[in-house]
Coordinates of N, CA and C and ligand atoms in Angstrom, one line a residue:
X28 N -14.4 55.7 -20.0 CA -13.7 56.8 -19.1 C -13.4 58.0 -20.2
X29 N -14.1 58.8 -19.9 CA -13.1 60.0 -20.6 C -12.2 60.8 -20.1
X30 N -10.9 60.8 -20.6 CA -9.7 61.2 -20.1 C -9.3 62.2 -20.6
X31 N -9.0 63.6 -19.6 CA -8.3 64.6 -20.2 C -6.9 64.8 -19.7
X32 N -6.2 65.5 -20.0 CA -5.0 65.9 -20.1 C -4.5 67.8 -20.0
X33 N -3.7 68.2 -19.0 CA -3.2 69.6 -19.1 C -2.2 69.6 -18.8
X34 N -1.3 70.7 -19.1 CA 0.2 70.9 -18.8 C 0.6 72.0 -17.7
X35 N 1.5 72.2 -17.1 CA 2.1 73.5 -16.8 C 3.1 73.1 -15.4
X36 N 3.5 74.3 -14.9 CA 4.5 74.4 -14.1 C 3.4 74.5 -12.3
X37 N 2.4 75.3 -12.6 CA 1.3 75.6 -11.3 C 2.5 75.7 -10.1
X38 N 3.3 76.6 -10.4 CA 4.2 77.1 -8.9 C 3.2 78.0 -8.1
X39 N 3.2 78.5 -7.0 CA 2.6 79.0 -6.3 C 1.1 79.3 -6.3
X40 N 0.7 78.1 -6.5 CA -0.9 78.0 -7.0 C -1.9 78.9 -6.4
X41 N -2.7 79.4 -7.5 CA -3.8 80.3 -7.4 C -4.6 80.0 -7.8
X42 N -5.9 81.3 -8.0 CA -7.1 80.6 -8.4 C -7.2 80.5 -9.8
X43 N -6.2 81.0 -10.5 CA -6.2 80.7 -12.2 C -5.7 79.7 -12.6
X44 N -5.1 78.7 -11.5 CA -4.5 77.0 -11.8 C -6.0 76.6 -11.5
X45 N -6.6 76.7 -10.6 CA -7.9 76.4 -10.0 C -8.9 76.4 -10.9
X46 N -8.9 77.2 -11.7 CA -10.1 77.7 -12.5 C -9.9 76.5 -13.8
X47 N -8.7 76.6 -14.3 CA -8.1 75.6 -15.4 C -8.6 74.5 -15.1
X48 N -8.0 74.1 -13.7 CA -7.8 72.5 -13.7 C -9.9 72.1 -13.4
X49 N -10.4 73.2 -12.6 CA -11.7 72.5 -12.3 C -12.5 72.7 -14.0
X50 N -12.3 73.4 -14.8 CA -12.8 73.4 -15.8 C -12.4 72.3 -16.8
X51 N -11.0 72.1 -16.8 CA -10.9 70.7 -17.5 C -11.2 69.6 -17.3
X52 N -11.1 69.5 -15.9 CA -11.8 68.2 -15.5 C -13.5 68.3 -16.1
X53 N -13.8 69.1 -16.3 CA -15.3 69.1 -16.7 C -15.5 68.4 -17.8
X54 N -14.6 68.6 -18.9 CA -14.6 67.8 -20.2 C -14.5 66.1 -20.2
X55 N -14.5 65.4 -18.9 CA -14.4 64.3 -18.9 C -14.6 63.9 -17.3
X56 N -14.1 62.6 -17.1 CA -14.1 62.0 -16.2 C -12.8 61.8 -15.0
X57 N -11.9 62.2 -15.8 CA -10.6 61.8 -15.3 C -9.3 63.0 -15.9
X58 N -8.4 63.6 -14.6 CA -7.8 64.6 -15.2 C -6.4 64.1 -15.0
X59 N -5.4 64.4 -15.7 CA -4.1 63.9 -15.8 C -3.3 65.5 -15.8
X60 N -2.5 66.1 -14.6 CA -1.5 66.8 -15.0 C -0.5 66.5 -15.5
X61 N 0.4 67.4 -16.3 CA 1.7 66.8 -16.8 C 2.3 68.1 -16.2
X62 N 2.9 67.7 -15.1 CA 3.8 68.9 -14.3 C 5.4 69.1 -14.9
X63 N 5.5 70.4 -15.0 CA 6.8 70.4 -15.4 C 7.6 70.4 -14.2
X64 N 8.8 69.5 -14.9 CA 9.9 69.3 -14.0 C 10.6 70.3 -13.7
X65 N 11.6 70.4 -12.3 CA 12.5 71.8 -12.5 C 13.4 72.1 -13.3
X66 N 13.6 70.8 -14.3 CA 14.8 70.8 -15.2 C 14.2 71.1 -16.4
X67 N 12.6 71.0 -16.8 CA 12.3 71.5 -17.8 C 11.5 73.0 -17.6
X68 N 11.6 73.6 -16.6 CA 11.2 74.7 -16.4 C 12.5 75.5 -16.5
X69 N 13.6 74.8 -16.4 CA 14.8 75.9 -16.8 C 15.0 75.8 -18.4
X70 N 14.3 74.9 -19.2 CA 14.2 75.0 -20.4 C 13.0 76.2 -21.0
X71 N 11.9 76.3 -20.1 CA 11.0 77.1 -19.9 C 11.6 78.8 -19.7
X72 N 12.8 78.5 -19.3 CA 13.4 79.8 -18.5 C 12.5 80.3 -17.4
X73 N 12.0 79.4 -16.7 CA 11.2 79.5 -15.4 C 12.0 79.1 -14.4
X74 N 11.9 79.7 -13.1 CA 12.2 79.0 -11.9 C 11.2 79.1 -10.7
X75 N 10.4 78.0 -10.8 CA 9.9 77.8 -9.7 C 9.8 77.7 -7.9
X76 N 9.2 78.6 -7.1 CA 9.5 78.6 -6.0 C 9.3 77.4 -5.2
X77 N 8.3 76.4 -5.7 CA 8.3 75.2 -5.1 C 9.2 74.2 -5.9
X78 N 9.7 73.0 -5.3 CA 10.4 71.8 -5.9 C 8.8 71.2 -7.0
X79 N 9.8 70.3 -7.5 CA 8.7 69.2 -8.5 C 7.8 68.7 -7.4
X80 N 8.6 67.9 -6.6 CA 7.9 67.4 -5.3 C 6.8 68.0 -4.8
X81 N 7.3 69.0 -4.4 CA 6.0 70.0 -3.4 C 4.9 70.4 -4.4
X82 N 5.2 70.7 -5.6 CA 4.0 71.3 -6.5 C 3.3 69.9 -6.9
X83 N 3.8 68.6 -7.1 CA 3.1 67.2 -7.3 C 2.3 67.2 -6.3
X84 N 2.8 66.9 -5.1 CA 1.8 66.8 -3.7 C 0.7 67.8 -3.7
X85 N 1.2 69.3 -4.0 CA 0.0 70.0 -3.9 C -1.2 69.8 -4.8
X86 N -0.8 69.4 -6.4 CA -1.4 69.1 -7.0 C -2.3 68.0 -6.6
X87 N -1.8 67.1 -6.4 CA -2.7 65.6 -5.9 C -3.6 65.7 -5.1
X88 N -3.6 66.9 -4.2 CA -4.4 67.3 -3.0 C -5.7 67.8 -3.6
X89 N -5.6 68.5 -5.0 CA -6.9 69.2 -5.3 C -7.9 68.0 -5.9
X90 N -9.1 68.7 -5.7 CA -10.2 67.3 -5.9 C -10.4 67.0 -7.4
X91 N -10.2 68.1 -8.3 CA -10.2 67.8 -9.7 C -9.1 67.0 -10.4
X92 N -8.0 66.8 -9.8 CA -7.0 66.2 -10.1 C -6.7 64.7 -9.8
X93 N -6.7 63.6 -10.8 CA -6.7 62.5 -10.7 C -5.2 61.4 -10.8
X94 N -4.4 62.4 -11.5 CA -2.8 62.1 -11.4 C -2.0 62.7 -12.2
X95 N -0.6 63.1 -11.3 CA 0.3 63.8 -12.2 C 1.2 63.1 -12.4
X96 N 1.8 63.5 -13.8 CA 2.9 62.9 -14.3 C 4.1 63.9 -14.6
X97 N 5.0 63.5 -14.8 CA 6.4 64.6 -14.9 C 6.1 65.2 -16.8
X98 N 6.1 66.4 -16.7 CA 6.8 66.9 -18.2 C 8.1 67.3 -18.1
X99 N 8.7 66.6 -19.3 CA 10.0 66.9 -18.8 C 10.7 67.4 -20.2
X100 N 10.0 67.4 -21.4 CA 10.3 68.0 -22.8 C 8.9 68.8 -23.2
X101 N 9.5 69.2 -24.5 CA 8.4 69.7 -25.2 C 7.6 68.9 -26.4
X102 N 8.4 67.7 -26.8 CA 7.6 67.0 -27.5 C 7.6 65.6 -27.0
X103 N 6.9 65.6 -25.7 CA 6.4 64.3 -25.1 C 4.9 64.2 -25.5
X104 N 3.9 65.5 -25.8 CA 2.7 65.4 -25.9 C 2.0 64.2 -26.6
X105 N 2.0 63.8 -27.9 CA 1.8 62.7 -28.7 C 1.7 61.6 -27.7
X106 N 3.1 61.0 -27.2 CA 3.3 60.1 -26.7 C 2.4 59.9 -25.5
X107 N 2.6 61.1 -24.6 CA 1.5 61.3 -23.7 C 0.0 61.1 -23.7
X108 N -0.5 61.5 -24.8 CA -1.6 61.0 -25.2 C -2.0 60.4 -25.4
X109 N -1.4 59.1 -26.3 CA -1.2 57.6 -26.7 C -1.2 56.8 -25.6
X110 N 0.0 57.0 -24.5 CA 0.4 56.2 -23.7 C -1.0 56.1 -22.5
X111 N -1.6 57.4 -22.4 CA -2.4 57.8 -21.3 C -3.9 57.4 -21.9
X112 N -3.8 57.1 -23.4 CA -5.6 56.7 -23.6 C -6.2 58.2 -23.6
X113 N -5.7 59.4 -23.9 CA -6.3 60.9 -23.5 C -7.4 60.9 -24.7
X114 N -8.2 61.8 -24.2 CA -9.5 62.0 -25.5 C -9.5 63.4 -25.5
X115 N -9.1 64.4 -24.4 CA -8.9 66.0 -24.6 C -8.1 66.3 -24.1
X116 N -7.2 67.5 -24.6 CA -6.0 68.2 -24.1 C -6.6 69.7 -24.0
X117 N -6.3 70.0 -22.8 CA -6.7 71.4 -22.6 C -5.7 72.4 -22.0
X118 N -5.7 73.4 -22.3 CA -4.5 74.5 -21.9 C -5.3 76.0 -21.9
X119 N -4.7 76.8 -21.3 CA -5.4 78.3 -21.1 C -4.8 78.6 -22.8
X120 N -5.6 79.8 -23.0 CA -5.7 80.1 -24.3 C -4.1 81.2 -24.6
X121 N -3.5 81.3 -23.7 CA -2.4 82.1 -23.8 C -1.3 81.2 -24.9
X122 N -2.1 79.8 -24.9 CA -1.2 78.8 -25.9 C -2.1 78.7 -27.0
X123 N -3.2 79.4 -27.4 CA -3.9 79.3 -28.4 C -3.1 79.0 -29.5
X124 N -3.7 77.7 -30.1 CA -3.0 77.3 -31.5 C -1.6 76.7 -31.7
X125 N -1.0 76.6 -30.4 CA 0.7 76.0 -30.3 C 0.5 74.4 -30.2
X126 N -0.7 74.2 -30.0 CA -0.7 72.6 -29.4 C -1.8 71.9 -30.6
X127 N -1.9 72.8 -32.0 CA -3.0 72.2 -32.7 C -2.5 70.8 -33.4
X128 N -1.2 70.5 -33.3 CA -0.5 69.2 -33.9 C -1.2 68.1 -33.1
X129 N -1.6 68.2 -32.1 CA -2.5 67.2 -31.3 C -3.7 66.8 -31.7
X130 N -4.7 67.5 -32.6 CA -5.6 67.4 -33.0 C -6.0 66.1 -33.9
X131 N -5.0 65.3 -34.5 CA -5.4 64.2 -35.2 C -5.7 63.2 -33.8
X132 N -4.9 63.3 -32.9 CA -4.7 62.5 -31.6 C -5.5 62.4 -30.6
X133 N -6.4 63.8 -30.2 CA -7.4 64.1 -29.1 C -8.0 65.3 -29.4
X134 N -9.2 65.8 -28.7 CA -9.7 67.0 -29.0 C -8.9 68.4 -28.2
X135 N -8.8 69.3 -28.8 CA -7.7 70.4 -28.4 C -8.6 71.4 -28.1
X136 N -8.5 71.9 -26.8 CA -9.2 73.1 -26.3 C -8.5 74.1 -25.7
X137 N -8.6 75.0 -26.0 CA -8.1 76.4 -25.1 C -9.1 77.1 -24.5
X138 N -8.8 77.5 -23.4 CA -9.9 78.1 -22.2 C -9.3 79.5 -21.8
X139 N -10.0 80.5 -22.1 CA -9.8 81.6 -21.5 C -9.0 82.1 -20.0
X140 N -7.8 82.6 -20.1 CA -7.3 82.5 -18.5 C -8.1 83.3 -17.9
X141 N -7.8 83.4 -16.6 CA -8.0 84.1 -15.5 C -7.4 85.6 -15.7
X142 N -8.3 86.2 -15.5 CA -7.8 87.9 -15.5 C -7.0 88.4 -14.3
X143 N -6.0 88.7 -14.2 CA -5.5 89.6 -13.1 C -4.6 88.8 -12.1
X144 N -4.4 87.4 -12.3 CA -3.6 86.8 -11.4 C -2.7 85.9 -12.0
X145 N -1.4 85.8 -11.7 CA -0.1 84.9 -12.4 C 0.9 84.9 -11.1
X146 N 1.4 83.9 -11.2 CA 2.4 83.6 -10.1 C 3.6 84.4 -10.7
X147 N 4.0 85.0 -11.7 CA 4.9 86.4 -11.9 C 4.3 87.4 -11.2
X148 N 2.9 87.6 -11.4 CA 2.4 89.0 -10.7 C 2.5 88.7 -9.0
X149 N 2.2 87.3 -8.5 CA 2.5 87.5 -7.3 C 3.8 87.5 -6.7
X150 N 4.7 87.1 -7.3 CA 6.3 87.4 -7.0 C 6.6 88.6 -7.0
X151 N 6.1 89.4 -7.9 CA 6.2 91.1 -8.4 C 5.8 91.7 -7.2
X152 N 4.4 91.5 -7.0 CA 3.8 92.2 -5.6 C 4.3 91.7 -4.4
X153 N 4.8 91.0 -4.0 CA 5.7 90.4 -2.7 C 6.8 91.5 -3.0
X154 N 7.6 91.3 -3.7 CA 8.7 92.1 -3.9 C 8.6 93.6 -3.4
X155 N 7.4 93.8 -4.4 CA 7.2 95.5 -4.2 C 6.7 95.8 -2.9
X156 N 6.1 94.9 -2.3 CA 5.6 95.1 -0.6 C 6.7 95.1 0.3
X157 N 8.0 94.1 -0.1 CA 9.1 94.1 1.2 C 10.1 94.8 0.9
X158 N 10.0 95.6 -0.1 CA 11.1 96.5 -0.6 C 10.5 98.1 -0.8
X159 N 9.1 98.1 -0.5 CA 8.6 99.4 -0.6 C 8.5 100.1 -2.0
Ligands
C2G23 N1 -3.7 79.8 -16.3 C1 -4.9 80.5 -16.3 N2 -5.1 81.6 -15.9 C2 -3.9 82.6 -15.3 C3 -2.6 81.6 -15.4 C4 -2.4 80.3 -15.6 O1 -5.4 80.0 -17.0 N3 -4.3 83.4 -14.6 C5 -3.2 78.4 -16.9 C6 -2.2 78.8 -18.0 O2 -3.0 79.0 -19.3 C7 -2.1 76.9 -18.1 C8 -2.2 76.7 -16.6 O3 -3.0 77.7 -15.9 O4 -2.8 76.3 -18.8 C9 -0.9 76.5 -16.1 O5 0.0 77.7 -16.0 P1 1.5 77.7 -16.1 O6 1.9 77.0 -14.7 O7 2.0 79.5 -16.2 O8 2.0 76.9 -17.0 P2 3.2 77.3 -18.4 O9 4.1 78.0 -17.8 O10 2.1 78.1 -19.0 O11 3.4 76.0 -18.8 O12 3.8 72.3 -22.1 C10 3.2 73.4 -21.7 C11 3.7 74.1 -20.8 O13 4.3 73.2 -19.5 C12 2.5 75.1 -19.9

């Protein structure tokens, strides 16, 4: 069984998230998502609208996702790849090159981001609408 992993916050789920999850799954038979905890989001200077539990439950309902594990630190990736017997690591290309240290342990693939959508944009657009 070829196992794929990807990491992220996946807040306010949108088509960009679904695109990366669908395409990541195409590289194998099993997709693990390492989902940023609320505490780790604070380290990323991100505040997600949905809690970790809610973001986890939402991801687990997606057909492309087989397993969700917590992402708690920047330096758990090598351990995750080894512990979960991962063959392929996939991230959006806004992270191009940032995770090449994983190359000795698994295939590292950066996929083009979906243009025109992001959690930040959603929050911004909603604020504009509500405040004129
Ligand atoms: N993404 C995408 N297209 C978008 C928005 C996001 O392909 N329009 C991808 C990102 O490139 C990432 C994934 O969706 O691969 C999740 O995005 P975020 O939830 O914003 O994750 P991020 O904050 O980048 O966290 O250790 C790695 C970090 O946890 C990644």
